[in-house]
Amino acid sequence: MTAPRVTPVGAGGRGRLRVSLPDGRDIAWYDPERGRISLLSDAYEDEALAALAPYITGEVTVGPPPVPTASDLARLTLHPDDDLAPNRPGEVLRGALDAVAGRRFAGLGRPDPRLAELAAQQHVGDALDALDALDGAGWRVLHCVPLPGAALIDHLAIGPAGVFAVRTLAGRGRRVRVAGQAVAVGRAEPRPHLRGLRRDADRAAHALATAVRPVLAVAGPARLDVPPRPDGVRVLRDGEIPSLARLGALLKPADVDALYTRARNRRTWLG
């Protein structure tokens, strides 16, 4: 018979691989992240494994599809409009900038300053997304989590070390100074970023019924001046994001999964 077809499924083709017959029937799925091949039909096991052979890396488990967990079932019943998982870093900024694409900021011939903010959110978001690949410990990250009143949590990271509300600050190659509740970038007026970040973390803790620690991630500063104890907020350069994965374990995998399932539902935050 004609060889089965292997099709990538997921963002950028980096998700699972689907194996299907020429008539369209699926016979297997390969999840590279979990190292598992799920056979939908034992009759086509040899064909499925042969088709997947060029794509398999490392050891894999072969067998029937696993029984869905409570988290899987919750995800399947979640309406797409309520699912925050597809949000990209800076999703809201992307939409705002797309709406004025091709225009100059305020008609003054200057680039829109939000472009730098978006670049910073993308950079920090990518670093957070890489936490799971860094130690394989089961980190989950959401971006642009909405809060009542049009407020946003830039990134919410959930992993063995706990839950972190992360606010991104664009350093723009300037000196960034943290003093008390305020943060100043270059010669700009200090802004109360730490107060707002702690408030966002408190709101997230209330919504998730668990402790949430605030983190200020500064992207691309020329210099970062931080006092020894910046008022209960962890302040990191963008290159220091991996240090979160080295903190002591507080949550079990099942706890991480349950918190992520609750956090990805928009109604958790706005209901």
Tab-separated table of C-alpha atoms in Angstrom:
chain	number	residue	atom	x	y	z
A	1	MET	CA	0.000	0.000	0.000
A	2	THR	CA	1.015	3.663	-0.303
A	3	ALA	CA	3.188	4.788	2.613
A	4	PRO	CA	1.401	6.698	5.386
A	5	ARG	CA	1.735	10.473	5.470
A	6	VAL	CA	3.382	12.312	8.375
A	7	THR	CA	1.992	15.789	9.092
A	8	PRO	CA	3.258	18.286	11.727
A	9	VAL	CA	0.542	19.674	13.961
A	10	GLY	CA	1.185	22.734	16.137
A	11	ALA	CA	2.700	26.230	16.052
A	12	GLY	CA	5.456	26.392	13.448
A	13	GLY	CA	5.271	22.627	13.021
A	14	ARG	CA	6.971	22.144	16.386
A	15	GLY	CA	4.139	20.208	17.993
A	16	ARG	CA	3.013	16.607	17.515
A	17	LEU	CA	3.282	14.573	14.322
A	18	ARG	CA	0.202	12.913	12.872
A	19	VAL	CA	0.469	9.714	10.821
A	20	SER	CA	-2.406	9.091	8.427
A	21	LEU	CA	-3.312	6.711	5.620
A	22	PRO	CA	-3.875	7.922	2.052
A	23	ASP	CA	-7.635	7.840	2.684
A	24	GLY	CA	-7.220	10.308	5.558
A	25	ARG	CA	-7.620	7.934	8.508
A	26	ASP	CA	-5.229	8.648	11.395
A	27	ILE	CA	-3.212	5.644	12.590
A	28	ALA	CA	-0.773	7.197	15.067
A	29	TRP	CA	0.457	10.342	16.816
A	30	TYR	CA	4.030	11.125	17.850
A	31	ASP	CA	4.613	13.554	20.720
A	32	PRO	CA	8.347	14.440	20.661
A	33	GLU	CA	8.126	16.400	23.910
A	34	ARG	CA	6.850	13.392	25.836
A	35	GLY	CA	8.694	10.795	23.766
A	36	ARG	CA	5.505	8.868	23.060
A	37	ILE	CA	3.962	7.272	19.968
A	38	SER	CA	0.241	6.651	20.391
A	39	LEU	CA	-1.081	3.937	18.091
A	40	LEU	CA	-4.697	4.289	17.036
A	41	SER	CA	-4.669	0.918	15.278
A	42	ASP	CA	-2.438	-2.042	16.102
A	43	ALA	CA	-2.910	-3.307	12.574
A	44	TYR	CA	-0.763	-0.467	11.208
A	45	GLU	CA	1.955	-0.415	13.883
A	46	ASP	CA	4.785	-1.382	11.533
A	47	GLU	CA	3.731	1.144	8.904
A	48	ALA	CA	3.390	3.936	11.464
A	49	LEU	CA	6.798	3.274	13.030
A	50	ALA	CA	8.450	3.106	9.610
A	51	ALA	CA	6.909	6.430	8.591
A	52	LEU	CA	7.996	8.097	11.849
A	53	ALA	CA	11.524	6.648	11.873
A	54	PRO	CA	13.182	9.765	10.332
A	55	TYR	CA	11.565	11.990	12.970
A	56	ILE	CA	12.159	10.023	16.170
A	57	THR	CA	14.807	11.359	18.535
A	58	GLY	CA	15.878	9.455	21.637
A	59	GLU	CA	13.893	6.722	23.319
A	60	VAL	CA	10.147	6.546	22.801
A	61	THR	CA	7.231	4.709	24.355
A	62	VAL	CA	4.881	2.986	21.925
A	63	GLY	CA	1.338	2.033	22.868
A	64	PRO	CA	-2.319	3.034	22.823
A	65	PRO	CA	-3.257	6.668	23.547
A	66	PRO	CA	-2.983	7.517	27.255
A	67	VAL	CA	-6.114	7.956	29.317
A	68	PRO	CA	-6.959	11.694	29.432
A	69	THR	CA	-6.095	13.431	32.693
A	70	ALA	CA	-8.416	15.848	34.464
A	71	SER	CA	-6.332	18.658	32.952
A	72	ASP	CA	-6.767	17.246	29.440
A	73	LEU	CA	-10.517	17.019	29.884
A	74	ALA	CA	-10.709	20.572	31.208
A	75	ARG	CA	-8.745	21.820	28.211
A	76	LEU	CA	-10.992	20.018	25.764
A	77	THR	CA	-14.106	21.613	27.275
A	78	LEU	CA	-12.586	25.113	27.274
A	79	HIS	CA	-14.110	27.429	24.677
A	80	PRO	CA	-11.436	28.767	22.281
A	81	ASP	CA	-12.358	32.363	23.120
A	82	ASP	CA	-11.637	31.666	26.789
A	83	ASP	CA	-8.305	29.881	26.253
A	84	LEU	CA	-5.310	32.120	26.991
A	85	ALA	CA	-2.712	29.506	26.025
A	86	PRO	CA	-2.455	30.639	22.359
A	87	ASN	CA	-1.544	34.201	23.406
A	88	ARG	CA	1.880	35.233	22.166
A	89	PRO	CA	4.212	37.516	24.139
A	90	GLY	CA	2.958	41.056	23.680
A	91	GLU	CA	-0.297	39.872	22.088
A	92	VAL	CA	-2.212	43.029	23.022
A	93	LEU	CA	0.591	45.313	21.817
A	94	ARG	CA	0.755	43.383	18.547
A	95	GLY	CA	-2.921	44.064	17.962
A	96	ALA	CA	-2.587	47.760	18.779
A	97	LEU	CA	0.426	48.161	16.499
A	98	ASP	CA	-1.182	46.215	13.668
A	99	ALA	CA	-4.089	48.651	13.797
A	100	VAL	CA	-1.737	51.555	13.005
A	101	ALA	CA	0.678	49.690	10.748
A	102	GLY	CA	2.545	51.954	8.398
A	103	ARG	CA	1.860	55.125	10.371
A	104	ARG	CA	4.433	57.149	12.286
A	105	PHE	CA	4.008	57.842	15.985
A	106	ALA	CA	1.729	60.838	16.607
A	107	GLY	CA	2.578	62.131	13.140
A	108	LEU	CA	5.974	63.376	14.402
A	109	GLY	CA	8.114	61.171	12.198
A	110	ARG	CA	9.333	59.125	15.172
A	111	PRO	CA	8.967	55.340	15.583
A	112	ASP	CA	6.189	54.278	17.903
A	113	PRO	CA	7.801	53.672	21.347
A	114	ARG	CA	5.563	50.645	21.767
A	115	LEU	CA	7.776	48.840	19.259
A	116	ALA	CA	10.537	48.718	21.868
A	117	GLU	CA	8.054	47.503	24.471
A	118	LEU	CA	6.879	44.741	22.143
A	119	ALA	CA	10.449	43.652	21.392
A	120	ALA	CA	11.150	43.482	25.130
A	121	GLN	CA	8.028	41.411	25.806
A	122	GLN	CA	8.903	39.032	22.982
A	123	HIS	CA	12.452	38.603	24.262
A	124	VAL	CA	11.423	37.983	27.861
A	125	GLY	CA	8.505	35.792	26.784
A	126	ASP	CA	10.794	33.610	24.665
A	127	ALA	CA	13.179	33.227	27.615
A	128	LEU	CA	10.305	32.154	29.861
A	129	ASP	CA	8.979	29.731	27.260
A	130	ALA	CA	12.449	28.168	27.164
A	131	LEU	CA	12.411	27.315	30.885
A	132	ASP	CA	10.811	23.934	30.294
A	133	ALA	CA	13.362	22.979	27.641
A	134	LEU	CA	16.120	24.164	29.962
A	135	ASP	CA	15.494	21.680	32.765
A	136	GLY	CA	12.570	19.575	31.531
A	137	ALA	CA	10.842	20.092	34.848
A	138	GLY	CA	7.394	20.995	33.560
A	139	TRP	CA	7.171	24.779	33.324
A	140	ARG	CA	4.040	26.337	31.845
A	141	VAL	CA	3.861	29.969	30.696
A	142	LEU	CA	0.956	32.216	29.718
A	143	HIS	CA	1.261	35.640	28.114
A	144	CYS	CA	-0.971	38.730	28.284
A	145	VAL	CA	-3.199	37.500	31.097
A	146	PRO	CA	-6.133	39.935	31.407
A	147	LEU	CA	-7.195	41.493	34.672
A	148	PRO	CA	-10.324	43.522	35.383
A	149	GLY	CA	-10.051	47.146	34.367
A	150	ALA	CA	-7.981	46.588	31.198
A	151	ALA	CA	-4.868	45.690	33.222
A	152	LEU	CA	-2.575	42.863	32.104
A	153	ILE	CA	-0.018	40.496	33.536
A	154	ASP	CA	2.670	40.417	30.852
A	155	HIS	CA	3.667	36.820	31.617
A	156	LEU	CA	2.578	34.205	34.150
A	157	ALA	CA	5.123	31.421	34.728
A	158	ILE	CA	4.082	28.284	36.602
A	159	GLY	CA	6.636	25.635	37.474
A	160	PRO	CA	8.233	23.587	40.236
A	161	ALA	CA	9.592	26.772	41.848
A	162	GLY	CA	6.106	28.273	42.139
A	163	VAL	CA	4.012	30.857	40.311
A	164	PHE	CA	5.523	34.124	39.058
A	165	ALA	CA	3.815	37.240	37.730
A	166	VAL	CA	6.377	38.787	35.385
A	167	ARG	CA	6.310	42.375	34.195
A	168	THR	CA	8.598	43.344	31.317
A	169	LEU	CA	10.483	46.630	31.224
A	170	ALA	CA	12.313	47.772	28.090
A	171	GLY	CA	15.791	48.954	29.103
A	172	ARG	CA	16.477	50.388	25.634
A	173	GLY	CA	20.234	50.230	26.238
A	174	ARG	CA	20.004	52.760	29.084
A	175	ARG	CA	20.725	52.761	32.777
A	176	VAL	CA	17.822	51.407	34.813
A	177	ARG	CA	17.571	52.380	38.485
A	178	VAL	CA	15.317	50.805	41.094
A	179	ALA	CA	14.662	52.911	44.182
A	180	GLY	CA	11.848	52.242	46.637
A	181	GLN	CA	8.620	51.691	44.694
A	182	ALA	CA	9.882	53.388	41.549
A	183	VAL	CA	11.953	52.433	38.520
A	184	ALA	CA	13.631	54.938	36.198
A	185	VAL	CA	14.877	54.191	32.679
A	186	GLY	CA	17.575	56.607	31.550
A	187	ARG	CA	16.565	60.193	32.233
A	188	ALA	CA	12.835	59.469	32.206
A	189	GLU	CA	10.731	60.162	35.276
A	190	PRO	CA	10.618	57.228	37.735
A	191	ARG	CA	7.439	55.180	37.542
A	192	PRO	CA	5.892	53.023	40.315
A	193	HIS	CA	6.448	49.713	38.533
A	194	LEU	CA	7.097	47.747	41.718
A	195	ARG	CA	3.869	48.852	43.365
A	196	GLY	CA	1.848	47.940	40.285
A	197	LEU	CA	3.657	44.621	39.908
A	198	ARG	CA	3.002	43.626	43.522
A	199	ARG	CA	-0.653	44.551	43.070
A	200	ASP	CA	-0.872	42.352	39.963
A	201	ALA	CA	0.758	39.457	41.824
A	202	ASP	CA	-1.711	39.855	44.691
A	203	ARG	CA	-4.646	39.774	42.248
A	204	ALA	CA	-3.226	36.674	40.586
A	205	ALA	CA	-2.798	35.003	43.980
A	206	HIS	CA	-6.443	35.712	44.769
A	207	ALA	CA	-7.630	34.338	41.407
A	208	LEU	CA	-5.523	31.173	41.612
A	209	ALA	CA	-5.776	30.668	45.384
A	210	THR	CA	-2.007	30.214	45.661
A	211	ALA	CA	1.095	32.300	46.324
A	212	VAL	CA	2.291	34.340	43.342
A	213	ARG	CA	5.674	36.048	43.411
A	214	PRO	CA	6.315	39.275	41.464
A	215	VAL	CA	9.237	39.499	39.034
A	216	LEU	CA	10.420	42.539	37.082
A	217	ALA	CA	12.337	41.457	33.965
A	218	VAL	CA	14.431	44.247	32.456
A	219	ALA	CA	15.269	43.684	28.798
A	220	GLY	CA	18.476	45.146	27.377
A	221	PRO	CA	19.620	47.636	30.043
A	222	ALA	CA	23.075	49.171	29.733
A	223	ARG	CA	23.254	49.047	33.525
A	224	LEU	CA	20.858	47.837	36.206
A	225	ASP	CA	21.032	49.335	39.698
A	226	VAL	CA	18.988	47.352	42.217
A	227	PRO	CA	19.002	47.682	46.034
A	228	PRO	CA	19.693	44.507	48.052
A	229	ARG	CA	16.007	43.950	48.810
A	230	PRO	CA	13.821	45.715	46.243
A	231	ASP	CA	10.595	45.727	48.244
A	232	GLY	CA	9.659	42.068	47.845
A	233	VAL	CA	10.101	41.997	44.060
A	234	ARG	CA	12.672	39.872	42.261
A	235	VAL	CA	14.400	42.071	39.653
A	236	LEU	CA	16.210	40.283	36.830
A	237	ARG	CA	17.956	41.103	33.609
A	238	ASP	CA	16.469	39.278	30.659
A	239	GLY	CA	19.543	37.012	30.583
A	240	GLU	CA	18.885	35.965	34.177
A	241	ILE	CA	15.443	34.449	33.489
A	242	PRO	CA	16.879	30.878	33.618
A	243	SER	CA	17.701	31.450	37.296
A	244	LEU	CA	14.003	30.925	38.078
A	245	ALA	CA	14.405	27.253	37.162
A	246	ARG	CA	17.137	26.887	39.779
A	247	LEU	CA	14.975	27.971	42.700
A	248	GLY	CA	13.859	25.341	45.186
A	249	ALA	CA	10.919	23.143	44.211
A	250	LEU	CA	7.608	24.079	45.818
A	251	LEU	CA	5.042	22.530	43.480
A	252	LYS	CA	4.537	18.948	42.344
A	253	PRO	CA	3.842	18.253	38.642
A	254	ALA	CA	0.171	17.662	39.394
A	255	ASP	CA	-0.016	21.052	41.162
A	256	VAL	CA	1.629	22.795	38.198
A	257	ASP	CA	-0.815	21.136	35.823
A	258	ALA	CA	-3.858	22.059	37.918
A	259	LEU	CA	-2.776	25.696	38.317
A	260	TYR	CA	-2.037	26.021	34.613
A	261	THR	CA	-5.431	24.585	33.713
A	262	ARG	CA	-7.123	27.158	35.938
A	263	ALA	CA	-4.902	30.036	34.816
A	264	ARG	CA	-5.400	29.513	31.077
A	265	ASN	CA	-9.158	30.068	31.414
A	266	ARG	CA	-10.019	33.719	30.826
A	267	ARG	CA	-13.017	33.408	33.141
A	268	THR	CA	-10.646	32.748	36.040
A	269	TRP	CA	-9.457	36.341	35.748
A	270	LEU	CA	-12.535	38.195	34.562
A	271	GLY	CA	-15.361	36.088	35.959
